[in-house]
PDB file of C-alpha atoms in Angstrom:
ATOM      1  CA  UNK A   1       0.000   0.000   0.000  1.00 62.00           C
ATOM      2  CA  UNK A   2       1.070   3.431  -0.749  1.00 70.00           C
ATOM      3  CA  UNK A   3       1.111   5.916   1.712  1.00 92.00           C
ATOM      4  CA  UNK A   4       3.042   7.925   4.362  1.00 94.00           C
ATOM      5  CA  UNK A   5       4.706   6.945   7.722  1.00 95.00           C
ATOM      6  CA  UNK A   6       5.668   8.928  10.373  1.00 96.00           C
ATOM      7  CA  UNK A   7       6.997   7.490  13.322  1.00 90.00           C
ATOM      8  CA  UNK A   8       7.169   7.083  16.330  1.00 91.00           C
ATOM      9  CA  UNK A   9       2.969   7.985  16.958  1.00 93.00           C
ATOM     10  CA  UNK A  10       4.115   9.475  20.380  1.00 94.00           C
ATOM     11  CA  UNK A  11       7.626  11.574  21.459  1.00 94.00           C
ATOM     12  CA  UNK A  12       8.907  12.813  24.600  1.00 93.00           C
ATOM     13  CA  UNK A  13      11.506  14.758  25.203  1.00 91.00           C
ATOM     14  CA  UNK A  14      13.097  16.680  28.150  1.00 91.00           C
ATOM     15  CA  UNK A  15      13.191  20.464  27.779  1.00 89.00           C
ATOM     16  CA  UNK A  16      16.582  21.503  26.158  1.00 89.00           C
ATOM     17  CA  UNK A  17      17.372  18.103  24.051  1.00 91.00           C
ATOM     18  CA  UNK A  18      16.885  18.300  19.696  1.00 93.00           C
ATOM     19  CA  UNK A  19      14.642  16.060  18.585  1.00 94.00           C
ATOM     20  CA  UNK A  20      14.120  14.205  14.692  1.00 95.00           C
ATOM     21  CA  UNK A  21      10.851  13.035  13.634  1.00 96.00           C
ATOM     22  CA  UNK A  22      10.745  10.654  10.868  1.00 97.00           C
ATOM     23  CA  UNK A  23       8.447  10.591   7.765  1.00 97.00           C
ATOM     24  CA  UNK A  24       8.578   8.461   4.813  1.00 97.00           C
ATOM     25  CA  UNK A  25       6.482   8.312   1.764  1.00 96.00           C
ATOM     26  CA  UNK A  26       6.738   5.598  -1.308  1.00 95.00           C
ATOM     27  CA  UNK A  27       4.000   7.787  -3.219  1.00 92.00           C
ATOM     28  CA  UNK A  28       6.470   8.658  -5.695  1.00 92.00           C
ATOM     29  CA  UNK A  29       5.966  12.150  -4.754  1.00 91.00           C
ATOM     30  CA  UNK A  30       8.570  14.819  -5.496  1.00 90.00           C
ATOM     31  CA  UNK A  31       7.115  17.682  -2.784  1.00 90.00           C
ATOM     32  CA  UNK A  32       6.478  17.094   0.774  1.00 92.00           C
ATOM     33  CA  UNK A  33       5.301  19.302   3.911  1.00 93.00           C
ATOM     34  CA  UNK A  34       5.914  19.420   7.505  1.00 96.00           C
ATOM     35  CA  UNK A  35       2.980  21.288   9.821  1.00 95.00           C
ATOM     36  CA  UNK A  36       2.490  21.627  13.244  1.00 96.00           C
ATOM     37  CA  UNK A  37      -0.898  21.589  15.116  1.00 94.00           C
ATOM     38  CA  UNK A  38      -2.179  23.034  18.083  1.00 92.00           C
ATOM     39  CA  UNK A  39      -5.529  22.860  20.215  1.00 84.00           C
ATOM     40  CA  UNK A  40      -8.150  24.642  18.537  1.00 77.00           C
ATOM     41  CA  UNK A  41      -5.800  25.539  15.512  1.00 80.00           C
ATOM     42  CA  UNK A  42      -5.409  24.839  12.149  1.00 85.00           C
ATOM     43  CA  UNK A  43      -2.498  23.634  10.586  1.00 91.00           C
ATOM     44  CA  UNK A  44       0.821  25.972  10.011  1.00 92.00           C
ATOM     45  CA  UNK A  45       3.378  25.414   7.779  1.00 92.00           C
ATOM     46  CA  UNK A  46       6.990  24.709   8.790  1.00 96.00           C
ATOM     47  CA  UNK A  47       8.956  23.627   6.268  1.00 95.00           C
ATOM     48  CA  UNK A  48       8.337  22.003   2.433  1.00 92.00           C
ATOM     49  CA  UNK A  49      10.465  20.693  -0.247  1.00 92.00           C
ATOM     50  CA  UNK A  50       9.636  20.956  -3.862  1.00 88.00           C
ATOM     51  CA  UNK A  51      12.676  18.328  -5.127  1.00 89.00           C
ATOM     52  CA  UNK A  52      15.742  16.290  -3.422  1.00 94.00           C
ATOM     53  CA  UNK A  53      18.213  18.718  -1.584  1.00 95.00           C
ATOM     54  CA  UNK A  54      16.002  21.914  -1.594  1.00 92.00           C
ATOM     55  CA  UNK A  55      13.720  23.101   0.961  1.00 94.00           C
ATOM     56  CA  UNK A  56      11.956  26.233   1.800  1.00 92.00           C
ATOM     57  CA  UNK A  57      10.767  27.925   4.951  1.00 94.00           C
ATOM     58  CA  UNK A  58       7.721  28.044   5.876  1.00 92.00           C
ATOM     59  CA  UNK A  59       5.157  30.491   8.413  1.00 90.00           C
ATOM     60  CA  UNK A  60       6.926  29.056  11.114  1.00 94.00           C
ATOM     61  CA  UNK A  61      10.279  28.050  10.428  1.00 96.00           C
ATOM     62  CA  UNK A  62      12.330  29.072  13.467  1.00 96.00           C
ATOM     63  CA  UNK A  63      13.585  26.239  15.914  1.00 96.00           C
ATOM     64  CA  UNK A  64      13.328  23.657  13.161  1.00 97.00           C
ATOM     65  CA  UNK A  65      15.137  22.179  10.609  1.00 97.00           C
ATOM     66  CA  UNK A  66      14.515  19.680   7.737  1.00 98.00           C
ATOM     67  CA  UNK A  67      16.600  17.433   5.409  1.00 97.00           C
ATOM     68  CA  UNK A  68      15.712  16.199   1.601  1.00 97.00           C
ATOM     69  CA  UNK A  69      18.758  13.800   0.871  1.00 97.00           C
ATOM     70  CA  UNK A  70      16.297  11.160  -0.787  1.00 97.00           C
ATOM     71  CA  UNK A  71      12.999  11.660  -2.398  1.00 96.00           C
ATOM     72  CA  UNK A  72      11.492   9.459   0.201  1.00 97.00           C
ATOM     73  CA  UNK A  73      12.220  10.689   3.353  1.00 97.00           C
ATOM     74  CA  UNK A  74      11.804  14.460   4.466  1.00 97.00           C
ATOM     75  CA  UNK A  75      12.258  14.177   8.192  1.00 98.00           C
ATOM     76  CA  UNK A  76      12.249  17.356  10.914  1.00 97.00           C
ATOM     77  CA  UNK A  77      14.619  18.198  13.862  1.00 97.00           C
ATOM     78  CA  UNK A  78      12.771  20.409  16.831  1.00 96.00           C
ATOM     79  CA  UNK A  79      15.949  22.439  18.088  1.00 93.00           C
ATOM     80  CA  UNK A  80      15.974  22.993  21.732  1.00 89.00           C
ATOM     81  CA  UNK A  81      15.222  27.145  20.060  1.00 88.00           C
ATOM     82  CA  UNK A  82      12.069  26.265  19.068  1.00 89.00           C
ATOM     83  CA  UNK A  83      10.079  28.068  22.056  1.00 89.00           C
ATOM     84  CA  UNK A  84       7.261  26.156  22.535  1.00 91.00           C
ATOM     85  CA  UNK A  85       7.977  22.225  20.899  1.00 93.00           C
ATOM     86  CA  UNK A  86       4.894  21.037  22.135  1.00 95.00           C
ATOM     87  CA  UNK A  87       2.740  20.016  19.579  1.00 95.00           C
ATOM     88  CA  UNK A  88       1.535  17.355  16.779  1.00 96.00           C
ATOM     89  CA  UNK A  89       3.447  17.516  13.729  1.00 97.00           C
ATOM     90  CA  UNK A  90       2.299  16.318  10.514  1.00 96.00           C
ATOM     91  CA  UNK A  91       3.577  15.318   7.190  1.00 96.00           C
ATOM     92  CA  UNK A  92       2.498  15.460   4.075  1.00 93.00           C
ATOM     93  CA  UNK A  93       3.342  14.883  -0.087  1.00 92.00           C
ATOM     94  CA  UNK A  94       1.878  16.299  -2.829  1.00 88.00           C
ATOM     95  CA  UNK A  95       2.655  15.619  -6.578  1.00 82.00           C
ATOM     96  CA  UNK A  96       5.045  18.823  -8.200  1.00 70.00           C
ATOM     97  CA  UNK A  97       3.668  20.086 -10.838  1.00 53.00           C
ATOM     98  CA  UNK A  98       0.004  19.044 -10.664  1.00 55.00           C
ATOM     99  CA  UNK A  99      -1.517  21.606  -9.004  1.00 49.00           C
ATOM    100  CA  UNK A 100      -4.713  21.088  -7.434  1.00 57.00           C
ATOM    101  CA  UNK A 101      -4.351  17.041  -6.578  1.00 68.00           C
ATOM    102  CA  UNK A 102      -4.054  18.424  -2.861  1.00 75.00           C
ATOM    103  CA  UNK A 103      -1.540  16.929  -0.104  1.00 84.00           C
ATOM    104  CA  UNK A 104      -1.595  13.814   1.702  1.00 89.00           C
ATOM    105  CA  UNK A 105      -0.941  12.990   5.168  1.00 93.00           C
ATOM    106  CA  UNK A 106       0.505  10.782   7.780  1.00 95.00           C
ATOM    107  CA  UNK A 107      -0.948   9.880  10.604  1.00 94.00           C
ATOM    108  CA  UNK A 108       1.185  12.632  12.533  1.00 96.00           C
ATOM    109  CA  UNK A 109       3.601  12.585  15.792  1.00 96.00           C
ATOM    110  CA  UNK A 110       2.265  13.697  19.195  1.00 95.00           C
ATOM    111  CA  UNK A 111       5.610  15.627  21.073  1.00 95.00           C
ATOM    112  CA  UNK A 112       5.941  16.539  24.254  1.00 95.00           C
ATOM    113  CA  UNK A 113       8.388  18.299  25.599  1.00 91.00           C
ATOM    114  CA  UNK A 114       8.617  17.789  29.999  1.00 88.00           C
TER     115      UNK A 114
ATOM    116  CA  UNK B   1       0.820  33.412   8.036  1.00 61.00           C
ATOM    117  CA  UNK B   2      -2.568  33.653   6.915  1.00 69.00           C
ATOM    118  CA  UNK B   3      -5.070  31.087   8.275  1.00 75.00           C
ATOM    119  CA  UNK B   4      -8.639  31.175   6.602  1.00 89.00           C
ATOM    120  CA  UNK B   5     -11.738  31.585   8.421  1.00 92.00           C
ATOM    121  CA  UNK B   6     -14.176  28.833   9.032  1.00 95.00           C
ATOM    122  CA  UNK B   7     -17.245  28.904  10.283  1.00 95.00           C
ATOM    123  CA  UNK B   8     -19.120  28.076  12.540  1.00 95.00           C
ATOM    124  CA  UNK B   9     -15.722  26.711  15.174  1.00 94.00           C
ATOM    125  CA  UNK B  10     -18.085  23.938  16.281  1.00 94.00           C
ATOM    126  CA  UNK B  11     -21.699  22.173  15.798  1.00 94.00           C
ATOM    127  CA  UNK B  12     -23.474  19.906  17.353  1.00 94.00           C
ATOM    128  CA  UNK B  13     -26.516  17.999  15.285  1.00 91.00           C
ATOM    129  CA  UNK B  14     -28.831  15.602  15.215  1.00 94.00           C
ATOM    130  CA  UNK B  15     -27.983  12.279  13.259  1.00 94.00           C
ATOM    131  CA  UNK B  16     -29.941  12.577  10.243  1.00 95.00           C
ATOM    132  CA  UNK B  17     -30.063  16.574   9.847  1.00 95.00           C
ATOM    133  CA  UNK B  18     -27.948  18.502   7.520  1.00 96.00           C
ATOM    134  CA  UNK B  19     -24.670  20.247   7.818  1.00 96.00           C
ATOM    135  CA  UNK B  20     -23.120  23.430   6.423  1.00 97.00           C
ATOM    136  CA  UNK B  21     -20.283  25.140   6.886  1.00 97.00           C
ATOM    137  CA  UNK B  22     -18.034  27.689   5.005  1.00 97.00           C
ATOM    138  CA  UNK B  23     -14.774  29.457   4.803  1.00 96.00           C
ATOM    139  CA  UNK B  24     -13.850  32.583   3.913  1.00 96.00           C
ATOM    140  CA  UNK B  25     -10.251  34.490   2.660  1.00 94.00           C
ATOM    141  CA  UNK B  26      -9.420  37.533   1.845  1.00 91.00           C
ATOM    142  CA  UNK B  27      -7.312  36.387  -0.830  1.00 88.00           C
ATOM    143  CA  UNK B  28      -7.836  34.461  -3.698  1.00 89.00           C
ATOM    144  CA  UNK B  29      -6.875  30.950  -4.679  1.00 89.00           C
ATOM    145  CA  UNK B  30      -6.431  28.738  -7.671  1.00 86.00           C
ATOM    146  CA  UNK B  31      -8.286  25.727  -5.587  1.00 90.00           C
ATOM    147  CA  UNK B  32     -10.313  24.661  -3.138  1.00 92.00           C
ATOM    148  CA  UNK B  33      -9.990  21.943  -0.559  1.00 93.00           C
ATOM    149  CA  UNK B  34     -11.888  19.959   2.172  1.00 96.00           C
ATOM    150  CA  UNK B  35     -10.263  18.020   4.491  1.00 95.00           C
ATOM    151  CA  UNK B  36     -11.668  15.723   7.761  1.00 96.00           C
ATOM    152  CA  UNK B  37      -9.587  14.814  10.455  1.00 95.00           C
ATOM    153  CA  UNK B  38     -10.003  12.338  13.391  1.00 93.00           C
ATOM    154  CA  UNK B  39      -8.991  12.660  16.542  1.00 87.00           C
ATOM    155  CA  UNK B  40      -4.910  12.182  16.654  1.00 88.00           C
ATOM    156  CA  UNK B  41      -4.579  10.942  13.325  1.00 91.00           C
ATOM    157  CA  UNK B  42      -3.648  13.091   9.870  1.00 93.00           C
ATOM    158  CA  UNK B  43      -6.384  14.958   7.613  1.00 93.00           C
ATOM    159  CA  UNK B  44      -8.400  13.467   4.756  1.00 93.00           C
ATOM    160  CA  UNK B  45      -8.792  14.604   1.484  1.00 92.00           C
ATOM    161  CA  UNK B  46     -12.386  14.914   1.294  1.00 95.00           C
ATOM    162  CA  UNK B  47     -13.022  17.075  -2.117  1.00 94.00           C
ATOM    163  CA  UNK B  48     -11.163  19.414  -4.204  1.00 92.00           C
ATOM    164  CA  UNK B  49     -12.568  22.096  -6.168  1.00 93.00           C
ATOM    165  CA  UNK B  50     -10.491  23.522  -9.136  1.00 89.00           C
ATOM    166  CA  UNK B  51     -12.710  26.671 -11.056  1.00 90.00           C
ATOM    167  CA  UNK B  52     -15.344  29.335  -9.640  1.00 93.00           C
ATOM    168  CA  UNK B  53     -18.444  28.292  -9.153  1.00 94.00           C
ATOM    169  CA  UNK B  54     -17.562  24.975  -9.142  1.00 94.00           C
ATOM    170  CA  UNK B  55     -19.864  22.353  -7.280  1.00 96.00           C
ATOM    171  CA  UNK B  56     -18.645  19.147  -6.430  1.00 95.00           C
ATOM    172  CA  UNK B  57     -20.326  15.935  -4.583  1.00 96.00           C
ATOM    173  CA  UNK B  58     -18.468  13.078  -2.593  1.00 94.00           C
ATOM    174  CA  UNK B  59     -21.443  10.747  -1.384  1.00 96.00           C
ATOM    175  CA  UNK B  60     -23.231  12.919   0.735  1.00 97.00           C
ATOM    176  CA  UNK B  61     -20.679  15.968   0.828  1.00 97.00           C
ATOM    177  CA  UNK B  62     -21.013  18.528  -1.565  1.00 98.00           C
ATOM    178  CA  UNK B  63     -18.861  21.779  -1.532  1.00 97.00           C
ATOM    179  CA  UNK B  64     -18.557  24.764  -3.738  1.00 97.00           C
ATOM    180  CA  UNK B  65     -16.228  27.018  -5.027  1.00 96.00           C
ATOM    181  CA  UNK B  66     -17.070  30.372  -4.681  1.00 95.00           C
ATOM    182  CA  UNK B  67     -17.607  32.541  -7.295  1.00 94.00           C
ATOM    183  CA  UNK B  68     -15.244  35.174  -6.241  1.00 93.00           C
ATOM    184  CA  UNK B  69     -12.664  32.943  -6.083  1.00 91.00           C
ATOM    185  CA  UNK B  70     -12.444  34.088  -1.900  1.00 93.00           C
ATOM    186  CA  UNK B  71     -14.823  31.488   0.022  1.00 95.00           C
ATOM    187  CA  UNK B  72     -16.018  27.584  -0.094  1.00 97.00           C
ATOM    188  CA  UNK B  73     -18.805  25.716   1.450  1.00 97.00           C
ATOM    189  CA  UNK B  74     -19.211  22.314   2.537  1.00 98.00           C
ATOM    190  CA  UNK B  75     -22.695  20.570   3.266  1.00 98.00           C
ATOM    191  CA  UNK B  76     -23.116  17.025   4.515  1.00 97.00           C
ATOM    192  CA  UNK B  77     -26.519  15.574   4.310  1.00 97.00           C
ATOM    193  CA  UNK B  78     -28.437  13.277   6.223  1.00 96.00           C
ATOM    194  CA  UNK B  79     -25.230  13.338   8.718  1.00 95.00           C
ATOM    195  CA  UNK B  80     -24.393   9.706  10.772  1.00 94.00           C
ATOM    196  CA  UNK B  81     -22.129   9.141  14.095  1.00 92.00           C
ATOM    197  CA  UNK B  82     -18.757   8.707  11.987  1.00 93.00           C
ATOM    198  CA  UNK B  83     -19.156  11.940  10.358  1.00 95.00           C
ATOM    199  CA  UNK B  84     -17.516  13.251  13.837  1.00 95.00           C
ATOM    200  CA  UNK B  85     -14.247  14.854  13.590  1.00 95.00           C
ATOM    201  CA  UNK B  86     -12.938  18.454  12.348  1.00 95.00           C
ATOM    202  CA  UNK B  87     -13.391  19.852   8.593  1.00 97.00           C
ATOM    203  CA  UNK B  88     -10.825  21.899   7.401  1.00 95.00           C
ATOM    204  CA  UNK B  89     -10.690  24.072   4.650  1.00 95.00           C
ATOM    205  CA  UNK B  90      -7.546  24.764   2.565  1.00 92.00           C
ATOM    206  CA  UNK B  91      -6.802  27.377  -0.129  1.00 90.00           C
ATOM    207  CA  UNK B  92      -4.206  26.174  -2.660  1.00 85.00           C
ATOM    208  CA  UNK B  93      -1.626  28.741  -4.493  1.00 76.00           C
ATOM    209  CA  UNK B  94       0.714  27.230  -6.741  1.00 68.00           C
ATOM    210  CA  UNK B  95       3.780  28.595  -6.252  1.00 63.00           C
ATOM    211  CA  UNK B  96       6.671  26.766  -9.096  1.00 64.00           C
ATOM    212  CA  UNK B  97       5.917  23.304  -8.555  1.00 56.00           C
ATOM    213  CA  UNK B  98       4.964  23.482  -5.254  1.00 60.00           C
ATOM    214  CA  UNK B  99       1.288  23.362  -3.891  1.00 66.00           C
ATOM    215  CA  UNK B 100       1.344  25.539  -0.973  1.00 78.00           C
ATOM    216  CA  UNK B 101      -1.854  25.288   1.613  1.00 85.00           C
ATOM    217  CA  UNK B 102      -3.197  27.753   3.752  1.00 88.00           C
ATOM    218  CA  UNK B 103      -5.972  25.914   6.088  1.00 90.00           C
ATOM    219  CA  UNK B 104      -8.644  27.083   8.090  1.00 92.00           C
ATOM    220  CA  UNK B 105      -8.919  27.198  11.565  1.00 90.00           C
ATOM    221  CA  UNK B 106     -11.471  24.065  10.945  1.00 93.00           C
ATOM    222  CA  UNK B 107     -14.953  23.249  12.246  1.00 95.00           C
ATOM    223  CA  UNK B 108     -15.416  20.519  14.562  1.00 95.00           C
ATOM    224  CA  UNK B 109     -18.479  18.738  14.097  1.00 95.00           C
ATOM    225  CA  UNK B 110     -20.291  16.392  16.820  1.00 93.00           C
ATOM    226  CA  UNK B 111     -23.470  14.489  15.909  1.00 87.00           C
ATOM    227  CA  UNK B 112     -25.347  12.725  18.274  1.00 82.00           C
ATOM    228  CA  UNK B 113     -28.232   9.987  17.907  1.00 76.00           C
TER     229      UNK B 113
END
């Protein structure tokens, strides 16, 4: 089955540690997302990546950084600058160059930072 | 960043009665999307709409795109129990080949029998 992983489901973390979440994708997609969501929010954009080794900020950049070495695998660090970690983080892919087909998601990763 | 407003934040209904919601920007966008999402787990493409004044059904969802190109609407008929969760909106903007999404700040929806 195609689709998108993220793992692990549920991270914790002491205050002042970096932390990488995974996500994975055999969709064959060439653009993927990271968001973060909070209570009573919608979802904000933190980083994307239209093609291997390029990435653009997002609304919300600061205290994370991404990755693109393989077309596959996208995955985030949470710097121990990012002010308020707390959060669930999704992923998502989205064909390049089709616009309209819309982004899919992972199931997302809960953090919590202690 | 821009988040889109949805309306209403939250409903609660009767199984069986009729749903509408809507979301409003004050920009415009190329396309139109509806997502659900269930508690803890990732959003759901749910319909896409591509041209003003666009109306598109998905079983019993239907959703517009609105003619100014600035607002969509969702209604879900004859609503059941697993129609729970939180609808989001999303305006899409292509920038090069990347789809960029603005969401809204999503309507949570609770039925009950």
């Amino acid at each position: 089955d195609g689709g998108i992983t993220q793992s692990p489901k549920y991270l914790f973390r002491k205050e002042g540690q970096n932390v990488t979440l995974s996500c994975e994708q055999n969709l064959n997609h060439d653009a993927m997302y990271w968001y973060r969501q909070d209570p009573g929010q919608g979802l904000r954009l933190i980083y994307y990546s239209q093609i291997v080794n390029d990435f653009q900020k997002g609304d919300i950049a600061e205290g994370y950084s991404v990755s693109r070495e393989k077309k596959e695998s996208f995955p985030l660090t949470v710097t121990s600058a990012q002010k308020n970690p707390t959060a669930f983080y999704l992923c998502a892919s989205s064909v390049s160059g089709r616009p309209g087909n819309g982004q899919f998601f992972g199931p997302g990763t809960r953090l919590t930072v202690l | 960043g821009q988040q889109l407003n949805q309306s209403p934040q939250s409903m609660f209904i009767q199984e069986g009665e009729d749903v509408s919601m809507n979301c409003t920007s004050s920009s415009i966008f190329n396309t139109w999307l509806w997502y659900k999402q269930d508690p803890g787990e990732g959003p759901v493409l749910l319909i896409a709409l591509y041209k003003a004044g666009e109306l598109t059904s998905n079983g019993r969802l239907t959703a517009q795109f609105g003619i100014t190109r600035k607002d969509s609407f969702l209604n879900i008929s004859a609503s059941i129990p697993s129609d729970v969760g939180i609808y989001f909106c999303a305006g899409q903007l292509v920038s090069g080949t990347a789809s960029k999404l603005t969401f809204g700040t999503g309507t949570r929806l609770q039925v009950t029998l």
